[in-house]
Every structure is written in structure tokens, then in C-alpha cells.
Amino acid sequence: MPLNMTKDVFITCAVTGSGSSQDRSPHVPRSPKQIADSAIAAAKAGAAIVHCHVRDPETGVPSRDLGLYREVTDRIRESEVDMVLNLTAGMGGDMVFGDVENPLPVSEAGTDMVG
């Protein structure tokens, strides 16, 4: 039985790539401004969904810094370009447990996961 394609297509663009993709090309955006500009350009080119990680602007390594996410999000919202913004940290989270006798609750120092 042949498959019938629908005419509705949703294009997703991952503007920052994944993992260490910042070392593979000088065109991978690093700063919040570069990431937001890339997301806006992707949406203007037809992407319905823009998938964004944030990176340390100096090193390009993946980051979970909420301030960087806030700046990317604010810049994209200020552009008033219509898109679904998919933010992700991708590299997991850090959970620091207490000592062996009392592992719970998790330590607030160093833990960046929330319920």
C-alpha cells in the first residue's frame, strides 16, 4: 500500500546544532544575538519551529545559563517574527545529592534541575 503524503509540512531548524558543532564551522552562532538573528532568519526563510540551545559566547560550549536563554527569547519576541520557539538544554542537568547517609533532599548548591 503506497503512502499518501499530506500537503502540510512543518520545517524545524536547529540553529546552533548540537554538542561540539561550534568547532565544525565558524558559522555556528554563539552569542545570544547571533542565535536570535539565526532563528529569526530561519523563520523568515520558512521554518515554523526554531530549536535553540544557548552557548557560552566566549567558548561556544553548550550552556544552561538562564540569562542567555532570556536574552535569546527576548530578542526573538522583540522581532515579532512568528515561530514556535523550542528551547532546550540538551546536555542534561546536574543533580547534587547529600552524603551517603542522607542523600535526599538534593543539595541546592550545584543542582540545576527543578520539579
C-alpha positions as protocol buffer text, in pm:
chain_id: "A"
residue {
  index: 1
  type: MET
  ca { x: 0 y: 0 z: 0 }
}
residue {
  index: 2
  type: PRO
  ca { x: 157 y: 334 z: -103 }
}
residue {
  index: 3
  type: LEU
  ca { x: 185 y: 614 z: 146 }
}
residue {
  index: 4
  type: ASN
  ca { x: -5 y: 932 z: 75 }
}
residue {
  index: 5
  type: MET
  ca { x: 181 y: 1249 z: 160 }
}
residue {
  index: 6
  type: THR
  ca { x: -9 y: 1536 z: 312 }
}
residue {
  index: 7
  type: LYS
  ca { x: 46 y: 1885 z: 186 }
}
residue {
  index: 8
  type: ASP
  ca { x: 112 y: 2027 z: 532 }
}
residue {
  index: 9
  type: VAL
  ca { x: 481 y: 2047 z: 611 }
}
residue {
  index: 10
  type: PHE
  ca { x: 643 y: 2190 z: 922 }
}
residue {
  index: 11
  type: ILE
  ca { x: 1009 y: 2280 z: 890 }
}
residue {
  index: 12
  type: THR
  ca { x: 1221 y: 2274 z: 1204 }
}
residue {
  index: 13
  type: CYS
  ca { x: 1560 y: 2443 z: 1213 }
}
residue {
  index: 14
  type: ALA
  ca { x: 1819 y: 2374 z: 1485 }
}
residue {
  index: 15
  type: VAL
  ca { x: 2021 y: 2694 z: 1454 }
}
residue {
  index: 16
  type: THR
  ca { x: 2300 y: 2602 z: 1697 }
}
residue {
  index: 17
  type: GLY
  ca { x: 2342 y: 2237 z: 1603 }
}
residue {
  index: 18
  type: SER
  ca { x: 2427 y: 2002 z: 1885 }
}
residue {
  index: 19
  type: GLY
  ca { x: 2720 y: 1913 z: 2107 }
}
residue {
  index: 20
  type: SER
  ca { x: 3052 y: 2037 z: 1977 }
}
residue {
  index: 21
  type: SER
  ca { x: 2919 y: 2161 z: 1642 }
}
residue {
  index: 22
  type: GLN
  ca { x: 3065 y: 2504 z: 1721 }
}
residue {
  index: 23
  type: ASP
  ca { x: 3407 y: 2359 z: 1636 }
}
residue {
  index: 24
  type: ARG
  ca { x: 3294 y: 2226 z: 1298 }
}
residue {
  index: 25
  type: SER
  ca { x: 3205 y: 2559 z: 1141 }
}
residue {
  index: 26
  type: PRO
  ca { x: 3269 y: 2926 z: 1213 }
}
residue {
  index: 27
  type: HIS
  ca { x: 2907 y: 2990 z: 1108 }
}
residue {
  index: 28
  type: VAL
  ca { x: 2751 y: 2823 z: 1415 }
}
residue {
  index: 29
  type: PRO
  ca { x: 2606 y: 3109 z: 1623 }
}
residue {
  index: 30
  type: ARG
  ca { x: 2746 y: 3151 z: 1974 }
}
residue {
  index: 31
  type: SER
  ca { x: 2620 y: 3473 z: 2129 }
}
residue {
  index: 32
  type: PRO
  ca { x: 2254 y: 3531 z: 2219 }
}
residue {
  index: 33
  type: LYS
  ca { x: 2235 y: 3796 z: 1945 }
}
residue {
  index: 34
  type: GLN
  ca { x: 2379 y: 3560 z: 1683 }
}
residue {
  index: 35
  type: ILE
  ca { x: 2146 y: 3277 z: 1795 }
}
residue {
  index: 36
  type: ALA
  ca { x: 1839 y: 3504 z: 1788 }
}
residue {
  index: 37
  type: ASP
  ca { x: 1937 y: 3651 z: 1449 }
}
residue {
  index: 38
  type: SER
  ca { x: 1979 y: 3298 z: 1309 }
}
residue {
  index: 39
  type: ALA
  ca { x: 1642 y: 3191 z: 1448 }
}
residue {
  index: 40
  type: ILE
  ca { x: 1471 y: 3497 z: 1302 }
}
residue {
  index: 41
  type: ALA
  ca { x: 1635 y: 3439 z: 963 }
}
residue {
  index: 42
  type: ALA
  ca { x: 1529 y: 3072 z: 968 }
}
residue {
  index: 43
  type: ALA
  ca { x: 1168 y: 3167 z: 1044 }
}
residue {
  index: 44
  type: LYS
  ca { x: 1168 y: 3429 z: 769 }
}
residue {
  index: 45
  type: ALA
  ca { x: 1302 y: 3161 z: 531 }
}
residue {
  index: 46
  type: GLY
  ca { x: 1013 y: 2929 z: 617 }
}
residue {
  index: 47
  type: ALA
  ca { x: 1094 y: 2741 z: 936 }
}
residue {
  index: 48
  type: ALA
  ca { x: 786 y: 2704 z: 1155 }
}
residue {
  index: 49
  type: ILE
  ca { x: 982 y: 2575 z: 1454 }
}
residue {
  index: 50
  type: VAL
  ca { x: 1321 y: 2701 z: 1568 }
}
residue {
  index: 51
  type: HIS
  ca { x: 1515 y: 2477 z: 1806 }
}
residue {
  index: 52
  type: CYS
  ca { x: 1770 y: 2670 z: 2015 }
}
residue {
  index: 53
  type: HIS
  ca { x: 2041 y: 2574 z: 2259 }
}
residue {
  index: 54
  type: VAL
  ca { x: 2248 y: 2850 z: 2414 }
}
residue {
  index: 55
  type: ARG
  ca { x: 2625 y: 2856 z: 2419 }
}
residue {
  index: 56
  type: ASP
  ca { x: 2890 y: 3032 z: 2618 }
}
residue {
  index: 57
  type: PRO
  ca { x: 2958 y: 3333 z: 2392 }
}
residue {
  index: 58
  type: GLU
  ca { x: 3335 y: 3310 z: 2450 }
}
residue {
  index: 59
  type: THR
  ca { x: 3398 y: 2936 z: 2415 }
}
residue {
  index: 60
  type: GLY
  ca { x: 3093 y: 2821 z: 2220 }
}
residue {
  index: 61
  type: VAL
  ca { x: 3038 y: 2524 z: 2453 }
}
residue {
  index: 62
  type: PRO
  ca { x: 2676 y: 2440 z: 2544 }
}
residue {
  index: 63
  type: SER
  ca { x: 2539 y: 2627 z: 2845 }
}
residue {
  index: 64
  type: ARG
  ca { x: 2237 y: 2617 z: 3073 }
}
residue {
  index: 65
  type: ASP
  ca { x: 2271 y: 2983 z: 3175 }
}
residue {
  index: 66
  type: LEU
  ca { x: 1917 y: 3119 z: 3219 }
}
residue {
  index: 67
  type: GLY
  ca { x: 2035 y: 3471 z: 3141 }
}
residue {
  index: 68
  type: LEU
  ca { x: 2149 y: 3360 z: 2795 }
}
residue {
  index: 69
  type: TYR
  ca { x: 1813 y: 3189 z: 2734 }
}
residue {
  index: 70
  type: ARG
  ca { x: 1632 y: 3505 z: 2847 }
}
residue {
  index: 71
  type: GLU
  ca { x: 1832 y: 3723 z: 2608 }
}
residue {
  index: 72
  type: VAL
  ca { x: 1770 y: 3489 z: 2311 }
}
residue {
  index: 73
  type: THR
  ca { x: 1398 y: 3471 z: 2392 }
}
residue {
  index: 74
  type: ASP
  ca { x: 1362 y: 3846 z: 2440 }
}
residue {
  index: 75
  type: ARG
  ca { x: 1541 y: 3923 z: 2112 }
}
residue {
  index: 76
  type: ILE
  ca { x: 1321 y: 3678 z: 1921 }
}
residue {
  index: 77
  type: ARG
  ca { x: 999 y: 3811 z: 2078 }
}
residue {
  index: 78
  type: GLU
  ca { x: 1101 y: 4170 z: 2005 }
}
residue {
  index: 79
  type: SER
  ca { x: 1141 y: 4079 z: 1637 }
}
residue {
  index: 80
  type: GLU
  ca { x: 769 y: 3994 z: 1616 }
}
residue {
  index: 81
  type: VAL
  ca { x: 851 y: 3717 z: 1366 }
}
residue {
  index: 82
  type: ASP
  ca { x: 605 y: 3430 z: 1402 }
}
residue {
  index: 83
  type: MET
  ca { x: 765 y: 3098 z: 1501 }
}
residue {
  index: 84
  type: VAL
  ca { x: 744 y: 2821 z: 1757 }
}
residue {
  index: 85
  type: LEU
  ca { x: 1048 y: 2860 z: 1981 }
}
residue {
  index: 86
  type: ASN
  ca { x: 1178 y: 2530 z: 2117 }
}
residue {
  index: 87
  type: LEU
  ca { x: 1438 y: 2595 z: 2389 }
}
residue {
  index: 88
  type: THR
  ca { x: 1638 y: 2304 z: 2523 }
}
residue {
  index: 89
  type: ALA
  ca { x: 1949 y: 2246 z: 2729 }
}
residue {
  index: 90
  type: GLY
  ca { x: 2009 y: 1911 z: 2560 }
}
residue {
  index: 91
  type: MET
  ca { x: 2310 y: 1813 z: 2765 }
}
residue {
  index: 92
  type: GLY
  ca { x: 2112 y: 1709 z: 3071 }
}
residue {
  index: 93
  type: GLY
  ca { x: 2123 y: 1860 z: 3414 }
}
residue {
  index: 94
  type: ASP
  ca { x: 2328 y: 1849 z: 3731 }
}
residue {
  index: 95
  type: MET
  ca { x: 2187 y: 1690 z: 4046 }
}
residue {
  index: 96
  type: VAL
  ca { x: 2399 y: 1700 z: 4360 }
}
residue {
  index: 97
  type: PHE
  ca { x: 2295 y: 1458 z: 4633 }
}
residue {
  index: 98
  type: GLY
  ca { x: 2370 y: 1483 z: 5003 }
}
residue {
  index: 99
  type: ASP
  ca { x: 2607 y: 1245 z: 5181 }
}
residue {
  index: 100
  type: VAL
  ca { x: 2570 y: 866 z: 5176 }
}
residue {
  index: 101
  type: GLU
  ca { x: 2361 y: 859 z: 5494 }
}
residue {
  index: 102
  type: ASN
  ca { x: 2129 y: 1142 z: 5385 }
}
residue {
  index: 103
  type: PRO
  ca { x: 2123 y: 1170 z: 5004 }
}
residue {
  index: 104
  type: LEU
  ca { x: 1786 y: 1345 z: 4998 }
}
residue {
  index: 105
  type: PRO
  ca { x: 1683 y: 1613 z: 4961 }
}
residue {
  index: 106
  type: VAL
  ca { x: 1926 y: 1708 z: 4685 }
}
residue {
  index: 107
  type: SER
  ca { x: 2164 y: 1993 z: 4754 }
}
residue {
  index: 108
  type: GLU
  ca { x: 2059 y: 2331 z: 4616 }
}
residue {
  index: 109
  type: ALA
  ca { x: 2427 y: 2417 z: 4561 }
}
residue {
  index: 110
  type: GLY
  ca { x: 2524 y: 2285 z: 4219 }
}
residue {
  index: 111
  type: THR
  ca { x: 2182 y: 2137 z: 4133 }
}
residue {
  index: 112
  type: ASP
  ca { x: 2014 y: 2299 z: 3835 }
}
residue {
  index: 113
  type: MET
  ca { x: 1718 y: 2065 z: 3798 }
}
residue {
  index: 114
  type: VAL
  ca { x: 1374 y: 2164 z: 3920 }
}
residue {
  index: 115
  type: GLY
  ca { x: 1045 y: 1982 z: 3956 }
}
